[in-house]
Structures are given as C-alpha cells and as structure tokens.
XYZ file of C-alpha atoms in Angstrom:
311
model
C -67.588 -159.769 -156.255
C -63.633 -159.691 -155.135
C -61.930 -159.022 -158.845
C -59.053 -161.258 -158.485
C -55.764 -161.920 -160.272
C -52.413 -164.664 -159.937
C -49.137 -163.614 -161.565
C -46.793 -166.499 -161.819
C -49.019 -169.889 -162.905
C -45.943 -172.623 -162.012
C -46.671 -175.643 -160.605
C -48.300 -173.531 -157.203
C -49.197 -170.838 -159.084
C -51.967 -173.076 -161.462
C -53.575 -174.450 -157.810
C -54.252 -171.013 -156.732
C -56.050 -170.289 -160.372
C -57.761 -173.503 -160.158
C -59.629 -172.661 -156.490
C -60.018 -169.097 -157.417
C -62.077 -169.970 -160.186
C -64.675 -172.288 -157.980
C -65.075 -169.683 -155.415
C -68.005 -168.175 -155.093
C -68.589 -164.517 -155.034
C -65.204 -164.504 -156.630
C -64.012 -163.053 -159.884
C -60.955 -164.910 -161.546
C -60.249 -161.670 -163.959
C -56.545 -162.744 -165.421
C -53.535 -164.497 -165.042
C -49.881 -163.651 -165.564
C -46.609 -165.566 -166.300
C -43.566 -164.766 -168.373
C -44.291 -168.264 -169.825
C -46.450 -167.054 -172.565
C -47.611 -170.473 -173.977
C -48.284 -171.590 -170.436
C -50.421 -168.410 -169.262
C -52.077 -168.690 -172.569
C -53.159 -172.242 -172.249
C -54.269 -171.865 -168.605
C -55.833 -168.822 -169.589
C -58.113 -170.770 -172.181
C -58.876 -173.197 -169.638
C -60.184 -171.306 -167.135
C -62.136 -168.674 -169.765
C -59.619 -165.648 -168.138
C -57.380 -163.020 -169.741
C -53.645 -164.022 -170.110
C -50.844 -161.172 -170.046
C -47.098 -162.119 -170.071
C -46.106 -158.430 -167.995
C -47.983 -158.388 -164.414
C -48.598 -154.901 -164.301
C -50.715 -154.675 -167.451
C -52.962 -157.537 -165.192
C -52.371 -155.218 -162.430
C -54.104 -152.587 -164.802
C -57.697 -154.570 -164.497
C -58.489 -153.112 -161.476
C -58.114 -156.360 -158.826
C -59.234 -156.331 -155.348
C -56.311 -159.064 -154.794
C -53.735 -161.318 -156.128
C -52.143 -164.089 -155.819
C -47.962 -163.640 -156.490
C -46.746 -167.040 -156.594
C -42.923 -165.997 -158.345
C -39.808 -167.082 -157.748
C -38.587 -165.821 -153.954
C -35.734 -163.438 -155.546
C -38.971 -161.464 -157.233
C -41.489 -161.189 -154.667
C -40.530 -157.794 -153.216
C -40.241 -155.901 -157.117
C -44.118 -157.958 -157.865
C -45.939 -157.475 -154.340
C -44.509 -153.221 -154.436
C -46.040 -153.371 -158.091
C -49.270 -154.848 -156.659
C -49.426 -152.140 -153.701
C -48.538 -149.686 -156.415
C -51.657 -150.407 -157.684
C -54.378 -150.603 -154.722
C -54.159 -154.534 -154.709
C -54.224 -156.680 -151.535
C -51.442 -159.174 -151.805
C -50.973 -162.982 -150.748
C -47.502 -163.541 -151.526
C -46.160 -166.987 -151.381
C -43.518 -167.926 -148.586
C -41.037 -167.101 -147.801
C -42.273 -163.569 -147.720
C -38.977 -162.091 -149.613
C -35.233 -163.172 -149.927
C -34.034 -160.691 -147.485
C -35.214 -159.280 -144.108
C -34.577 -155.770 -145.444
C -36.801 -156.510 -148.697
C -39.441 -157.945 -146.333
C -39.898 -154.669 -144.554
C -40.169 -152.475 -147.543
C -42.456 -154.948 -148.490
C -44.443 -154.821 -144.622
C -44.207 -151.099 -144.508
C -45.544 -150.465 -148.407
C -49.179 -152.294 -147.259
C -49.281 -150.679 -144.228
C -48.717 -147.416 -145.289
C -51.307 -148.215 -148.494
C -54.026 -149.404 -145.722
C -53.526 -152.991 -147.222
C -53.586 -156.644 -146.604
C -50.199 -158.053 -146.828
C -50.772 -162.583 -146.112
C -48.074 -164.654 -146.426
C -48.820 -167.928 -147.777
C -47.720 -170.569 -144.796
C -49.892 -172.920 -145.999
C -49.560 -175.632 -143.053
C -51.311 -172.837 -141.129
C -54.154 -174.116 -142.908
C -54.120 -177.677 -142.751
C -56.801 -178.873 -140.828
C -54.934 -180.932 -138.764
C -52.191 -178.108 -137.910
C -55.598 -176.522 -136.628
C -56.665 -179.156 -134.675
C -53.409 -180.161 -133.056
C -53.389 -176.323 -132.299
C -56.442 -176.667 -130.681
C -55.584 -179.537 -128.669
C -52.535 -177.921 -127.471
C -54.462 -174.553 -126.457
C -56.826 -177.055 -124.631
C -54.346 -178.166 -121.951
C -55.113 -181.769 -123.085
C -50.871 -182.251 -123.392
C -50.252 -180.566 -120.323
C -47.117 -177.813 -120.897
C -45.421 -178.549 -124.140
C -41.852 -178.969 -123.646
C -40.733 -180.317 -127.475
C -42.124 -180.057 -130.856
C -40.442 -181.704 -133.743
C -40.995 -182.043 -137.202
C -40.221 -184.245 -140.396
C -40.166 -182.892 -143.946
C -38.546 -184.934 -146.292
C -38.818 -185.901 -150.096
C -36.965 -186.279 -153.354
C -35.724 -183.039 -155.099
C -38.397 -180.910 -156.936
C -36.424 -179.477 -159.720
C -37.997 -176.193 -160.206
C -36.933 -175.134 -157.294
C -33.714 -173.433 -158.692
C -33.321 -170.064 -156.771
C -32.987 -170.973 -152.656
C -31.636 -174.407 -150.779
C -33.726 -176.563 -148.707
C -34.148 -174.450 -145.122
C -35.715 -171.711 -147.410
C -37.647 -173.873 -149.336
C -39.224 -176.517 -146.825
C -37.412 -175.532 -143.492
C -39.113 -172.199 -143.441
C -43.025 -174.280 -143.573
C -41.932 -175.782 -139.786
C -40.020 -172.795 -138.347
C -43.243 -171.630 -138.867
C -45.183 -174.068 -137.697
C -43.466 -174.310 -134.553
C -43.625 -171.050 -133.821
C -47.632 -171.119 -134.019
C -47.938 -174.359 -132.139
C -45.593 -172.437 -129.315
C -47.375 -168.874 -130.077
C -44.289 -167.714 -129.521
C -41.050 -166.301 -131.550
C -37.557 -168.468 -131.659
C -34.984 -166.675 -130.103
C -32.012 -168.965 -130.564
C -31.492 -171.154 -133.846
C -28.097 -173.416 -134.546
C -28.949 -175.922 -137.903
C -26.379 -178.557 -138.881
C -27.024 -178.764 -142.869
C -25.268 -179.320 -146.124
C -25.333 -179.678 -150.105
C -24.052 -182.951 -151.145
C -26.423 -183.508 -154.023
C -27.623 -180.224 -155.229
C -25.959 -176.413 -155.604
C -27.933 -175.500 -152.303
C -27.983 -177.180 -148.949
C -30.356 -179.957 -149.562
C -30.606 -181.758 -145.921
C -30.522 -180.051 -142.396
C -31.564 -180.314 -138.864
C -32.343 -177.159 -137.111
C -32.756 -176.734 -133.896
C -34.993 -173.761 -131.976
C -34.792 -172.455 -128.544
C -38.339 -170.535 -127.578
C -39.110 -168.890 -123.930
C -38.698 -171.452 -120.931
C -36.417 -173.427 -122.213
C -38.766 -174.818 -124.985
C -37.248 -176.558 -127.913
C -38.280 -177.305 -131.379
C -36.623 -179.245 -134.165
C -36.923 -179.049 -137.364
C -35.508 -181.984 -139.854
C -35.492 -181.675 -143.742
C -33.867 -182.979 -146.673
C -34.590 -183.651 -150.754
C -32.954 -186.757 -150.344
C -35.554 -189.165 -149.155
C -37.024 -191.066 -151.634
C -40.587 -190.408 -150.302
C -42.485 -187.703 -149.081
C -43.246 -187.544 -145.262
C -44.483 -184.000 -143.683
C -45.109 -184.790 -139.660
C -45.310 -183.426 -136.396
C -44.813 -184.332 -133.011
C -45.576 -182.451 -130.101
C -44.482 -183.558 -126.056
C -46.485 -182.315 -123.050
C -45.843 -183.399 -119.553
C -49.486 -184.993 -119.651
C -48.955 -186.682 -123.322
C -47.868 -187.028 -127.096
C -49.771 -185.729 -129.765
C -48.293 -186.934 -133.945
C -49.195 -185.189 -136.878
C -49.484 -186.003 -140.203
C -50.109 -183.538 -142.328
C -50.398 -185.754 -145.645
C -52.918 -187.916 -143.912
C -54.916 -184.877 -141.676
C -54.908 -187.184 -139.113
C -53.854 -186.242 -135.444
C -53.538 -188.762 -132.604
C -52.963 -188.466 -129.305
C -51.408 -190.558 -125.868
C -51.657 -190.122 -122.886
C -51.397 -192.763 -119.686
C -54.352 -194.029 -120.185
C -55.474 -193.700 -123.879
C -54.291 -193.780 -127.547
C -57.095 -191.364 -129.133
C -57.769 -190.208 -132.620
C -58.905 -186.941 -132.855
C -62.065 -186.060 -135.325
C -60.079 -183.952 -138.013
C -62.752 -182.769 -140.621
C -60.283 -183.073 -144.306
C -60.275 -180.341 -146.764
C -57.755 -178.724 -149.384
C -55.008 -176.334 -147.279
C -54.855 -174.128 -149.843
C -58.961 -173.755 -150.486
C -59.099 -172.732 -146.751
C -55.852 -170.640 -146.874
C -57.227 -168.521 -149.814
C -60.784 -168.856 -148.984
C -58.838 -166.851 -145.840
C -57.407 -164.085 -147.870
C -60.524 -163.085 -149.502
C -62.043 -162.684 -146.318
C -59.278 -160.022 -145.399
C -59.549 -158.164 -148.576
C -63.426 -157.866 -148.137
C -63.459 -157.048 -144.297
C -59.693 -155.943 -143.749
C -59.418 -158.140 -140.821
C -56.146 -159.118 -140.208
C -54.533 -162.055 -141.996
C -52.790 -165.129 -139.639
C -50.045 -165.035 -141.380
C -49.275 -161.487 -141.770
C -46.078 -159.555 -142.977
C -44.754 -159.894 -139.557
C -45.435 -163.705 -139.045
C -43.917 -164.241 -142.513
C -40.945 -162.243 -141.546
C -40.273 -163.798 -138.350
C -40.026 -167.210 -140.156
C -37.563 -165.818 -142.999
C -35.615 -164.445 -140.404
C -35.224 -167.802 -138.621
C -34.383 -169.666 -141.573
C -31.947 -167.176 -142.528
C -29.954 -167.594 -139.219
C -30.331 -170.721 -139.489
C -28.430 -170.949 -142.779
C -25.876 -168.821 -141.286
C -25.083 -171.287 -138.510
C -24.713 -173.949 -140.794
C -22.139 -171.972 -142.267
C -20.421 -170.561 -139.330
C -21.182 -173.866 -137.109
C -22.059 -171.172 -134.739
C -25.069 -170.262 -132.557
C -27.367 -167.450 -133.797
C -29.405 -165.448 -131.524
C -33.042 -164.101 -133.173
C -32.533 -159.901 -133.479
C-alpha cells in the first residue's frame, strides 16, 4: 500500500482526498489544512486523521502527498515534504518564482525523489488524444495552436492574476502539443475588474516559426476551455469540457473515439505510479518550470509592452 497524505483541502485540495480514498492499493492516512473546522469535517468524512500543521501529517510516515496550497507556499510545504522522504505532486504553477522552483527541482533530485507538477490538462483524455493525432501525421506539420480559457472570477483565487492562474494550464499545453519549449512570449493583458490582470492574450513563438496563442480572461460569463490546432493537411478542435476532439480535413469532418474519464483520477492515478516504480513523472519539475517561466515573461511584457525572449 502507497501511505498517502494532502495538505491544503480547498476547493482542489478536497478532489484530490476524494480520489485518493477510492484508489485501490492506496492508503488515504491524513489530511492537513490551517482551516481546522474544514480539515476536521473532511477528515470525518473520509474516516482519516486531520492535523492543522503539515509537518505533524508529514510525521506519519507517507510515501506521497498531495500539496494543493496557495502558490506563494508551495516551495516552504514541498522542501518540508522532501525533508521528510515524501514524493511530492505539487499543484501548478510549480512555485511563485523561477528561483524557488529550482530549490524546489534540485531538493527531489538530490533526495532521489519524485517531484510532478500538477498540469492537469496533461491528463485530459482528449489533450491525449489530440496529442496522439498530432504525433500521427494525420494534420500534416502543425503550424498554429490556439487556445480559449475563459470564465467568471473564482474568488479564492486571491494570491496571483489570471496568466498564473489559467494562462499557465495552455502555455503548457502548447508546449506538449508542440513537444517543444517557447522561446519568445509578448501577452497584451490587463486588470480592469480585479487587483490582478484578469484578461490577456499571449502569444508564443516555438522552433520554425511555430506559433501558439493563448487567450484568457475571468470576465466571461461562462466557462469555455478549447483548443485548436492547424496542420497543412487539416484542423483538429478541442474541447476539453466536453472530451470531445474533431477533426477536418478536405475530404472529411471526423470525430475521434475519445474514451471520458476524470483528469484528475488519471493524473493522480499517474503519480502513484511514480512513487511506486520511480519512473519519471510527465510533468516533472522541469516541465512545470518551463511553464512558470513562460507565464512569468509573459506578465512582464504586458507590463513593459515589450517582447521577452525564453532564458
């Protein structure tokens, strides 16, 4: 059995206990929040200990945990978790900063640990098929990909504006579709509703010329979550709310067979197959960095209305 653990039981956070506790071969041992009514009442639920300070769950002896805190605490939580032998799936973005994210990378590899970042579109089954279908040659050379993320405001997201929040999923994204890393961003964004920039459009230059696009906001009064990928042989459109992929070509307007299941099952059902074989995650420390660091230059275009080359 894998002795596992979540520290932070939010509105994510209560998901990952939830699927924990149906896994099989699994151990759900405890859960953590500073929210001691809240851990207490999920605790009870789910039959599991509740502790309001981490570590003391860190003291049960897990295999892995789940650290599903706010951004500005995932470096001080995931070192405390390493600190203790734990394997770690930390939530995206990996860390607020690039230079928190490699104490962060360097701490698991020097512990002989798995360090998975929790892109969870990675693990939608349609990302996976589209993926496929790309890899296939079905599309021809991909020249575009574009995205759409767009809702109303969630208001406990408090700590980091929109391109860290939701931009970060499709940088991402695009980057796996492309299996390759951005090397130029410039975003057009702003803040004219919240305290953080709640819409932008970012744009990302890969090898060849190849372009993605990435548009967000918290202003839309509905949720959409798309993509849309170009070939020279044909279209393929995403939906990542529906799993449902479709492709054209010339000739032909084509669902694909995309078999449905929870992103978050498969993404964790993922990390526990690290921690038992030590395989490497998909979205390791490094993927997870790459995206922060995109997102970051993309904020600082916005604000310097500036081009930003990828270091």
């Amino acid at each position: 059995m894998i002795r596992v653990g979540v520290i932070g039981v939010g509105a994510m956070g209560q998901h990952h206990v939830r699927i924990y506790s149906e896994m099989e071969e699994v151990e759900l041992v405890g859960i953590s929040d500073v929210d001691q009514k809240r851990v207490q009442e999920l605790a009870d639920q789910y039959g599991v200990k509740a502790f309001t300070d981490h570590n003391k769950l860190l003291d049960e002896g897990l295999d892995a945990v789940s650290i599903v805190v706010p951004t500005t605490l995932h470096k001080k939580v995931t070192l405390d978790a390493i600190n203790s032998n734990t394997n770690v799936l930390v939530e995206k973005p990996i860390a607020d900063t690039l230079e928190n994210a490699d104490i962060m990378i360097e701490a698991a590899e020097k512990a002989g640990l798995t360090l998975m970042v929790g892109h969870i579109e990675r693990f939608n089954p349609a990302t996976s098929k589209m993926k496929e279908i790309i890899e296939s040659g079905l599309l021809g050379r991909i020249v575009s990909i574009s995205t759409r993320r767009v809702g109303p405001y969630n208001p406990r997201i408090r700590d980091v504006g929109i391109i860290l929040d939701l931009g970060v999923h499709d940088i991402d994204a695009i980057s796996y579709m492309y299996a390759s890393n951005v090397s130029e961003v410039y975003a057009i964004a702003g803040k004219d509703v919240h305290s953080q920039e709640d819409h932008a459009s970012i744009m990302l230059r890969f090898e060849d010329n190849r372009a993605g696009v990435a548009n967000t906001n918290w202003l839309t009064p509905h949720k959409v979550r798309k993509m849309e990928v170009i070939g020279v042989d044909g279209v393929g459109y995403l939906d990542y709310i529906d799993q449902t992929v479709t492709i054209h070509d010339a000739n032909w307007v084509r669902d694909a067979k995309v078999e449905k299941g929870e992103p978050l099952a498969k993404e964790l059902e993922h990390f526990i197959e690290c921690t038992r074989t030590g395989k490497r995650p998909i979205v390791s420390g490094i993927e997870g960095k790459h995206a922060l660091n995109v997102a970051l230059a993309a904020i600082e275009s916005y604000n310097t209305n500036k081009l930003v080359k990828i270091k």
